[in-house]
């Protein structure tokens, strides 16, 4: 049913994703959809998690192959993070926006963003002299910047290459300890 839900979001938008509509498109009864997800919020959460797991796996896969210099690490991190938004054609951002509508959904969305912060900090730690706490704070900002650049790219404000280049520049600057 998650595949059908994602198809609905791609074709009709996140606002059209209801349990009743999902049931009809998936060829199941409404009670089956309600038993599986409980509520529309439950459906949105599960769909966002399934889309998000693909991005996390792509990032981990790209970042766990061999040792890299800071420049190579930054380039791979930025390009892969931005590219995942291309792969999802904007539905990840639409689902994320829909998740911010309630405390329950917002908490799940924040938990997923926090996972990226941990991943970024782990990948960048070998290349930074910052304290772990400072690196983590900067990674919070980087994840926010990555989300904003991805959204700008999905809206057509910049190309994938431009977004990745800007993101790489931000990452590079954030990892360096301040002088003096």
mmCIF file of C-alpha atoms in Angstrom:
data_model
loop_
_atom_site.group_PDB
_atom_site.id
_atom_site.type_symbol
_atom_site.label_atom_id
_atom_site.label_comp_id
_atom_site.label_asym_id
_atom_site.label_seq_id
_atom_site.Cartn_x
_atom_site.Cartn_y
_atom_site.Cartn_z
ATOM 1 C CA UNK A 1 0.000 0.000 0.000
ATOM 2 C CA UNK A 2 2.943 2.348 0.564
ATOM 3 C CA UNK A 3 3.869 2.089 -3.110
ATOM 4 C CA UNK A 4 0.334 3.085 -4.043
ATOM 5 C CA UNK A 5 0.410 5.918 -1.496
ATOM 6 C CA UNK A 6 3.641 7.236 -3.017
ATOM 7 C CA UNK A 7 2.096 7.022 -6.469
ATOM 8 C CA UNK A 8 -0.881 9.086 -5.273
ATOM 9 C CA UNK A 9 1.466 11.748 -3.881
ATOM 10 C CA UNK A 10 3.450 11.837 -7.144
ATOM 11 C CA UNK A 11 0.406 11.990 -9.403
ATOM 12 C CA UNK A 12 -2.137 13.944 -7.355
ATOM 13 C CA UNK A 13 -0.294 15.612 -4.475
ATOM 14 C CA UNK A 14 -0.077 14.931 -0.772
ATOM 15 C CA UNK A 15 -3.449 16.566 -0.042
ATOM 16 C CA UNK A 16 -5.214 13.844 -2.033
ATOM 17 C CA UNK A 17 -3.648 11.102 0.084
ATOM 18 C CA UNK A 18 -6.407 9.869 2.353
ATOM 19 C CA UNK A 19 -6.997 6.378 3.670
ATOM 20 C CA UNK A 20 -10.210 6.094 1.651
ATOM 21 C CA UNK A 21 -8.515 7.176 -1.571
ATOM 22 C CA UNK A 22 -5.571 4.876 -0.867
ATOM 23 C CA UNK A 23 -7.914 1.934 -0.291
ATOM 24 C CA UNK A 24 -9.711 2.595 -3.569
ATOM 25 C CA UNK A 25 -6.468 2.943 -5.567
ATOM 26 C CA UNK A 26 -4.882 -0.104 -3.889
ATOM 27 C CA UNK A 27 -7.979 -2.246 -4.485
ATOM 28 C CA UNK A 28 -8.589 -2.963 -0.811
ATOM 29 C CA UNK A 29 -11.427 -2.088 1.514
ATOM 30 C CA UNK A 30 -11.296 1.005 3.713
ATOM 31 C CA UNK A 31 -11.121 -1.114 6.880
ATOM 32 C CA UNK A 32 -7.941 -2.750 5.580
ATOM 33 C CA UNK A 33 -6.294 0.658 5.095
ATOM 34 C CA UNK A 34 -7.509 1.874 8.493
ATOM 35 C CA UNK A 35 -6.370 -1.344 10.224
ATOM 36 C CA UNK A 36 -2.936 -1.014 8.650
ATOM 37 C CA UNK A 37 -2.272 2.718 9.266
ATOM 38 C CA UNK A 38 -4.887 3.762 11.823
ATOM 39 C CA UNK A 39 -5.110 7.380 10.702
ATOM 40 C CA UNK A 40 -4.007 9.623 7.862
ATOM 41 C CA UNK A 41 -1.217 10.804 10.152
ATOM 42 C CA UNK A 42 -0.100 7.201 10.582
ATOM 43 C CA UNK A 43 -0.066 6.776 6.818
ATOM 44 C CA UNK A 44 1.930 9.975 6.275
ATOM 45 C CA UNK A 45 4.443 8.954 8.928
ATOM 46 C CA UNK A 46 4.967 5.491 7.467
ATOM 47 C CA UNK A 47 5.233 6.845 3.924
ATOM 48 C CA UNK A 48 7.750 9.509 4.940
ATOM 49 C CA UNK A 49 9.814 6.920 6.807
ATOM 50 C CA UNK A 50 9.883 4.637 3.755
ATOM 51 C CA UNK A 51 10.996 7.483 1.466
ATOM 52 C CA UNK A 52 13.509 8.669 4.057
ATOM 53 C CA UNK A 53 15.074 5.229 4.515
ATOM 54 C CA UNK A 54 15.986 5.203 0.829
ATOM 55 C CA UNK A 55 17.851 8.495 1.245
ATOM 56 C CA UNK A 56 19.647 7.329 4.394
ATOM 57 C CA UNK A 57 20.704 4.110 2.670
ATOM 58 C CA UNK A 58 21.980 6.023 -0.369
ATOM 59 C CA UNK A 59 23.994 8.356 1.867
ATOM 60 C CA UNK A 60 25.463 5.517 3.921
ATOM 61 C CA UNK A 61 26.323 3.548 0.807
ATOM 62 C CA UNK A 62 28.043 6.510 -0.823
ATOM 63 C CA UNK A 63 29.946 7.454 2.323
ATOM 64 C CA UNK A 64 31.170 4.059 3.507
ATOM 65 C CA UNK A 65 33.325 3.152 0.535
ATOM 66 C CA UNK A 66 36.960 3.758 1.433
ATOM 67 C CA UNK A 67 38.757 6.646 3.059
ATOM 68 C CA UNK A 68 38.401 10.108 1.597
ATOM 69 C CA UNK A 69 39.902 13.523 2.049
ATOM 70 C CA UNK A 70 37.753 16.271 3.512
ATOM 71 C CA UNK A 71 37.107 17.664 0.039
ATOM 72 C CA UNK A 72 36.056 14.259 -1.331
ATOM 73 C CA UNK A 73 33.866 13.558 1.705
ATOM 74 C CA UNK A 74 32.160 16.950 1.413
ATOM 75 C CA UNK A 75 31.587 16.517 -2.313
ATOM 76 C CA UNK A 76 30.048 13.051 -1.914
ATOM 77 C CA UNK A 77 27.928 14.096 1.092
ATOM 78 C CA UNK A 78 26.561 17.205 -0.640
ATOM 79 C CA UNK A 79 25.970 15.593 -4.035
ATOM 80 C CA UNK A 80 24.300 12.481 -2.596
ATOM 81 C CA UNK A 81 22.069 14.422 -0.198
ATOM 82 C CA UNK A 82 20.872 16.764 -2.934
ATOM 83 C CA UNK A 83 20.520 13.966 -5.497
ATOM 84 C CA UNK A 84 18.169 12.054 -3.214
ATOM 85 C CA UNK A 85 15.710 14.927 -3.542
ATOM 86 C CA UNK A 86 15.839 14.553 -7.328
ATOM 87 C CA UNK A 87 15.137 10.845 -6.969
ATOM 88 C CA UNK A 88 12.014 11.550 -4.939
ATOM 89 C CA UNK A 89 10.769 14.291 -7.289
ATOM 90 C CA UNK A 90 9.757 16.542 -4.422
ATOM 91 C CA UNK A 91 7.419 14.175 -2.627
ATOM 92 C CA UNK A 92 9.826 13.927 0.332
ATOM 93 C CA UNK A 93 9.493 17.686 0.853
ATOM 94 C CA UNK A 94 5.720 17.598 0.438
ATOM 95 C CA UNK A 95 5.457 14.763 2.958
ATOM 96 C CA UNK A 96 7.802 16.581 5.339
ATOM 97 C CA UNK A 97 5.634 19.681 5.152
ATOM 98 C CA UNK A 98 2.519 17.604 5.790
ATOM 99 C CA UNK A 99 4.209 16.026 8.818
ATOM 100 C CA UNK A 100 4.785 19.366 10.494
ATOM 101 C CA UNK A 101 1.030 19.825 10.928
ATOM 102 C CA UNK A 102 0.752 18.152 14.335
ATOM 103 C CA UNK A 103 2.874 17.473 17.392
ATOM 104 C CA UNK A 104 2.955 13.720 16.704
ATOM 105 C CA UNK A 105 3.937 14.128 13.065
ATOM 106 C CA UNK A 106 6.364 16.934 13.871
ATOM 107 C CA UNK A 107 8.125 14.728 16.430
ATOM 108 C CA UNK A 108 8.620 11.966 13.857
ATOM 109 C CA UNK A 109 9.890 14.451 11.275
ATOM 110 C CA UNK A 110 12.332 15.905 13.826
ATOM 111 C CA UNK A 111 13.528 12.426 14.761
ATOM 112 C CA UNK A 112 14.356 11.709 11.125
ATOM 113 C CA UNK A 113 16.166 15.045 10.734
ATOM 114 C CA UNK A 114 18.114 14.299 13.918
ATOM 115 C CA UNK A 115 19.242 11.046 12.304
ATOM 116 C CA UNK A 116 20.818 13.058 9.485
ATOM 117 C CA UNK A 117 22.583 15.270 12.021
ATOM 118 C CA UNK A 118 24.130 12.181 13.632
ATOM 119 C CA UNK A 119 25.122 10.805 10.216
ATOM 120 C CA UNK A 120 26.672 14.107 9.089
ATOM 121 C CA UNK A 121 28.598 14.464 12.378
ATOM 122 C CA UNK A 122 29.941 10.912 12.160
ATOM 123 C CA UNK A 123 31.099 11.382 8.573
ATOM 124 C CA UNK A 124 32.662 14.798 9.185
ATOM 125 C CA UNK A 125 34.250 14.085 12.591
ATOM 126 C CA UNK A 126 37.503 12.618 11.205
ATOM 127 C CA UNK A 127 38.025 15.846 9.240
ATOM 128 C CA UNK A 128 37.258 18.348 11.987
ATOM 129 C CA UNK A 129 39.020 19.742 15.033
ATOM 130 C CA UNK A 130 35.735 21.037 16.449
ATOM 131 C CA UNK A 131 34.426 19.642 19.720
ATOM 132 C CA UNK A 132 31.764 16.954 19.214
ATOM 133 C CA UNK A 133 29.095 19.307 20.601
ATOM 134 C CA UNK A 134 30.080 22.146 18.266
ATOM 135 C CA UNK A 135 30.269 19.825 15.263
ATOM 136 C CA UNK A 136 26.798 18.509 16.076
ATOM 137 C CA UNK A 137 25.371 22.047 16.334
ATOM 138 C CA UNK A 138 26.877 22.907 12.974
ATOM 139 C CA UNK A 139 25.472 19.713 11.481
ATOM 140 C CA UNK A 140 22.005 20.783 12.660
ATOM 141 C CA UNK A 141 22.478 23.895 10.535
ATOM 142 C CA UNK A 142 23.853 21.897 7.642
ATOM 143 C CA UNK A 143 20.887 19.540 7.566
ATOM 144 C CA UNK A 144 18.570 22.555 7.580
ATOM 145 C CA UNK A 145 20.567 24.095 4.751
ATOM 146 C CA UNK A 146 20.490 20.831 2.809
ATOM 147 C CA UNK A 147 16.718 20.664 3.187
ATOM 148 C CA UNK A 148 16.341 24.280 2.043
ATOM 149 C CA UNK A 149 18.650 23.815 -0.956
ATOM 150 C CA UNK A 150 16.867 20.591 -1.924
ATOM 151 C CA UNK A 151 13.508 22.343 -1.742
ATOM 152 C CA UNK A 152 14.829 25.235 -3.853
ATOM 153 C CA UNK A 153 16.057 22.756 -6.450
ATOM 154 C CA UNK A 154 12.745 20.877 -6.500
ATOM 155 C CA UNK A 155 10.949 24.236 -7.030
ATOM 156 C CA UNK A 156 13.247 24.965 -9.972
ATOM 157 C CA UNK A 157 15.133 27.837 -8.325
ATOM 158 C CA UNK A 158 18.470 26.161 -9.034
ATOM 159 C CA UNK A 159 19.860 23.089 -10.732
ATOM 160 C CA UNK A 160 20.967 19.954 -8.929
ATOM 161 C CA UNK A 161 24.603 20.845 -9.617
ATOM 162 C CA UNK A 162 24.149 24.377 -8.268
ATOM 163 C CA UNK A 163 22.429 23.114 -5.123
ATOM 164 C CA UNK A 164 25.125 20.483 -4.523
ATOM 165 C CA UNK A 165 27.905 23.024 -5.078
ATOM 166 C CA UNK A 166 26.348 25.505 -2.653
ATOM 167 C CA UNK A 167 25.783 22.757 -0.097
ATOM 168 C CA UNK A 168 29.381 21.524 -0.430
ATOM 169 C CA UNK A 169 30.621 25.053 0.174
ATOM 170 C CA UNK A 170 28.507 25.356 3.321
ATOM 171 C CA UNK A 171 29.689 21.981 4.616
ATOM 172 C CA UNK A 172 33.315 22.845 3.932
ATOM 173 C CA UNK A 173 33.020 26.112 5.845
ATOM 174 C CA UNK A 174 31.140 24.560 8.766
ATOM 175 C CA UNK A 175 33.725 21.868 9.436
ATOM 176 C CA UNK A 176 36.581 24.292 9.911
ATOM 177 C CA UNK A 177 37.297 25.616 13.382
ATOM 178 C CA UNK A 178 37.149 29.400 13.693
ATOM 179 C CA UNK A 179 40.496 31.198 13.550
ATOM 180 C CA UNK A 180 41.610 33.045 16.695
#
